[in-house]
Amino acid sequence: MLFDFDNLVGYAAAVLTTVAFVPQALKSWQTRDLSGVSLPMYSLFTAGVAMWFVYGVMLGSWPIIIANAITIVLASVVLTLKLMHR
Amino acid sequence: MLFDFDNLVGYAAAVLTTVAFVPQALKSWQTRDLSGVSLPMYSLFTAGVAMWFVYGVMLGSWPIIIANAITIVLASVVLTLKLMHR
C-alpha cells in the first residue's frame, strides 16, 4: 500500500528533513550571516543530496526524487551564500 | 544483490549526507559561533532524522539505521550548542 504506517513514517521523515532547510535558507538569505555555517558541510551535503536524487531516479521513486530536488535548491542557496560571504 | 550499482549510489549518497555533519559539528564545537546557524532548522532536522531512524528499524534496513544513528548524534551536538550559545 502507498499509505501504510511504514510509508507514513517515511513520508513524515522526508518532509521534516526537507522542510528543515527552509528556515536556514531564509535566515542565511535575510541576514547574510554565514559565519557559523560550515562550508565543507554544505559542499558534502549538496553533493550527497544530488546523489540521493540520482538514486531516486534510478529506483523510479518519486518521494526520493521530489524531496531531494527541493533540498538541492535549498542547500544550494545556503552553499552559494556561504561562498559569497565568508 | 547487496552491492549492485543502484545500491552503491545509495550508499555513497548516505555516506556523503552523514559525513557532511562532521565538519559542521566540529566547527560549532571549536568556535562556539552559532550565529548563522538556524535553530528551527536543527530542531526540524534532528526530529526528521530520528523519524528516518524509526523508519529504518521498521523496515529492518541497517544502512538507514546506521546512517541516521550517526546523524542524530552529530545534529544533536549542533542543536545543543545552538541552544547554549544563541
Short mmCIF file of C-alpha atoms in Angstrom, two decimals:
data_model
loop_
_atom_site.label_atom_id
_atom_site.label_comp_id
_atom_site.label_asym_id
_atom_site.label_seq_id
_atom_site.Cartn_x
_atom_site.Cartn_y
_atom_site.Cartn_z
CA MET A 1 0.00 0.00 0.00
CA LEU A 2 1.15 3.55 -0.74
CA PHE A 3 -0.10 4.83 2.62
CA ASP A 4 0.55 2.07 5.14
CA PHE A 5 2.05 3.01 8.52
CA ASP A 6 5.67 2.37 7.46
CA ASN A 7 5.32 4.69 4.50
CA LEU A 8 3.62 7.38 6.60
CA VAL A 9 6.66 7.38 8.94
CA GLY A 10 8.94 7.61 5.90
CA TYR A 11 6.95 10.48 4.35
CA ALA A 12 6.91 12.36 7.69
CA ALA A 13 10.69 11.87 7.99
CA ALA A 14 11.23 13.08 4.39
CA VAL A 15 9.02 16.16 4.93
CA LEU A 16 10.84 17.10 8.18
CA THR A 17 14.40 16.73 6.82
CA THR A 18 13.42 18.65 3.65
CA VAL A 19 11.39 21.47 5.26
CA ALA A 20 14.19 21.92 7.85
CA PHE A 21 16.31 23.73 5.25
CA VAL A 22 13.64 26.42 4.62
CA PRO A 23 14.37 28.40 7.84
CA GLN A 24 18.15 28.00 7.30
CA ALA A 25 17.97 29.25 3.68
CA LEU A 26 15.68 32.16 4.72
CA LYS A 27 17.91 33.12 7.67
CA SER A 28 21.07 32.98 5.53
CA TRP A 29 19.40 34.99 2.75
CA GLN A 30 17.99 37.68 5.07
CA THR A 31 20.93 38.13 7.46
CA ARG A 32 23.85 37.22 5.14
CA ASP A 33 25.38 35.93 8.39
CA LEU A 34 27.11 32.70 7.36
CA SER A 35 29.96 32.85 9.89
CA GLY A 36 28.89 29.80 11.90
CA VAL A 37 27.88 27.76 8.84
CA SER A 38 30.41 25.15 7.68
CA LEU A 39 31.47 25.32 4.01
CA PRO A 40 32.65 21.66 3.90
CA MET A 41 29.29 20.64 5.40
CA TYR A 42 27.23 22.30 2.66
CA SER A 43 29.65 21.12 -0.05
CA LEU A 44 29.42 17.47 1.06
CA PHE A 45 25.71 17.71 1.85
CA THR A 46 24.72 19.24 -1.50
CA ALA A 47 26.77 16.58 -3.34
CA GLY A 48 25.13 13.87 -1.21
CA VAL A 49 21.61 15.17 -1.83
CA ALA A 50 22.36 15.24 -5.59
CA MET A 51 23.35 11.56 -5.31
CA TRP A 52 20.11 10.79 -3.42
CA PHE A 53 18.26 12.45 -6.32
CA VAL A 54 20.11 10.22 -8.84
CA TYR A 55 19.35 7.19 -6.65
CA GLY A 56 15.65 8.15 -6.65
CA VAL A 57 15.67 8.43 -10.45
CA MET A 58 17.38 5.00 -10.73
CA LEU A 59 14.73 3.45 -8.44
CA GLY A 60 11.87 5.41 -10.02
CA SER A 61 10.94 6.60 -6.50
CA TRP A 62 9.01 9.88 -6.65
CA PRO A 63 9.20 10.61 -2.88
CA ILE A 64 13.03 10.38 -3.03
CA ILE A 65 13.14 12.42 -6.28
CA ILE A 66 10.83 15.21 -5.07
CA ALA A 67 12.25 15.53 -1.52
CA ASN A 68 15.82 15.71 -2.78
CA ALA A 69 15.04 18.06 -5.68
CA ILE A 70 13.65 20.56 -3.14
CA THR A 71 16.59 20.02 -0.76
CA ILE A 72 19.14 20.55 -3.58
CA VAL A 73 17.65 24.02 -4.21
CA LEU A 74 17.58 24.98 -0.51
CA ALA A 75 21.07 23.62 0.29
CA SER A 76 22.45 25.30 -2.86
CA VAL A 77 21.10 28.67 -1.67
CA VAL A 78 22.99 28.27 1.65
CA LEU A 79 26.13 26.97 -0.12
CA THR A 80 26.13 29.88 -2.62
CA LEU A 81 25.62 32.47 0.13
CA LYS A 82 28.44 30.87 2.15
CA LEU A 83 30.77 31.08 -0.88
CA MET A 84 29.81 34.77 -1.31
CA HIS A 85 30.04 35.83 2.35
CA ARG A 86 32.86 34.01 4.08
CA MET B 1 22.40 -8.02 -4.68
CA LEU B 2 23.71 -6.01 -1.75
CA PHE B 3 26.34 -4.25 -3.88
CA ASP B 4 24.75 -3.66 -7.28
CA PHE B 5 25.19 -0.24 -8.91
CA ASP B 6 21.91 1.20 -7.55
CA ASN B 7 22.92 0.32 -4.01
CA LEU B 8 26.42 1.75 -4.46
CA VAL B 9 24.87 5.10 -5.45
CA GLY B 10 22.59 4.89 -2.40
CA TYR B 11 25.47 4.05 -0.05
CA ALA B 12 27.61 6.88 -1.48
CA ALA B 13 24.68 9.29 -1.01
CA ALA B 14 24.15 8.10 2.58
CA VAL B 15 27.85 8.43 3.43
CA LEU B 16 28.02 11.99 1.99
CA THR B 17 24.90 13.33 3.73
CA THR B 18 26.01 11.72 7.02
CA VAL B 19 29.72 12.70 6.94
CA ALA B 20 28.70 16.26 5.95
CA PHE B 21 27.70 16.96 9.56
CA VAL B 22 31.18 16.12 10.93
CA PRO B 23 32.79 19.44 9.84
CA GLN B 24 29.71 21.39 11.00
CA ALA B 25 29.70 19.74 14.44
CA LEU B 26 33.50 20.24 14.78
CA LYS B 27 33.31 23.89 13.68
CA SER B 28 30.41 24.63 16.04
CA TRP B 29 32.19 22.84 18.92
CA GLN B 30 35.54 24.58 18.37
CA THR B 31 34.36 28.13 17.59
CA ARG B 32 31.09 28.23 19.59
CA ASP B 33 30.00 30.53 16.74
CA LEU B 34 26.40 29.51 16.07
CA SER B 35 25.13 32.94 14.98
CA GLY B 36 24.42 31.99 11.36
CA VAL B 37 23.02 28.56 12.22
CA SER B 38 19.21 28.28 12.22
CA LEU B 39 17.62 26.87 15.40
CA PRO B 40 14.37 25.84 13.63
CA MET B 41 16.47 24.06 11.00
CA TYR B 42 18.30 21.88 13.53
CA SER B 43 15.11 21.29 15.53
CA LEU B 44 13.18 20.06 12.47
CA PHE B 45 16.19 18.22 11.04
CA THR B 46 17.02 16.32 14.24
CA ALA B 47 13.35 15.32 14.61
CA GLY B 48 13.30 14.22 10.96
CA VAL B 49 16.49 12.16 11.27
CA ALA B 50 15.02 10.48 14.38
CA MET B 51 12.00 9.52 12.26
CA TRP B 52 14.28 8.17 9.50
CA PHE B 53 15.92 6.04 12.23
CA VAL B 54 12.49 4.69 13.30
CA TYR B 55 11.63 4.06 9.63
CA GLY B 56 14.90 2.09 9.25
CA VAL B 57 14.06 -0.01 12.32
CA MET B 58 10.55 -0.69 10.95
CA LEU B 59 12.00 -1.80 7.59
CA GLY B 60 14.92 -3.66 9.21
CA SER B 61 17.27 -1.62 6.97
CA TRP B 62 20.75 -1.42 8.54
CA PRO B 63 22.06 1.30 6.14
CA ILE B 64 19.15 3.59 7.12
CA ILE B 65 19.56 2.71 10.82
CA ILE B 66 23.34 3.26 10.96
CA ALA B 67 23.47 6.42 8.80
CA ASN B 68 20.70 8.08 10.80
CA ALA B 69 22.04 6.98 14.21
CA ILE B 70 25.33 8.77 13.40
CA THR B 71 23.50 11.83 12.02
CA ILE B 72 21.29 12.07 15.15
CA VAL B 73 24.45 12.37 17.29
CA LEU B 74 26.10 14.98 15.02
CA ALA B 75 22.94 17.07 14.52
CA SER B 76 22.22 16.92 18.28
CA VAL B 77 25.69 18.35 19.01
CA VAL B 78 24.96 21.35 16.73
CA LEU B 79 21.42 21.73 18.14
CA THR B 80 22.64 21.63 21.76
CA LEU B 81 25.44 24.15 21.05
CA LYS B 82 22.90 26.43 19.30
CA LEU B 83 20.60 26.25 22.35
CA MET B 84 23.57 27.13 24.62
CA HIS B 85 25.05 29.94 22.50
CA ARG B 86 22.30 31.93 20.84
#
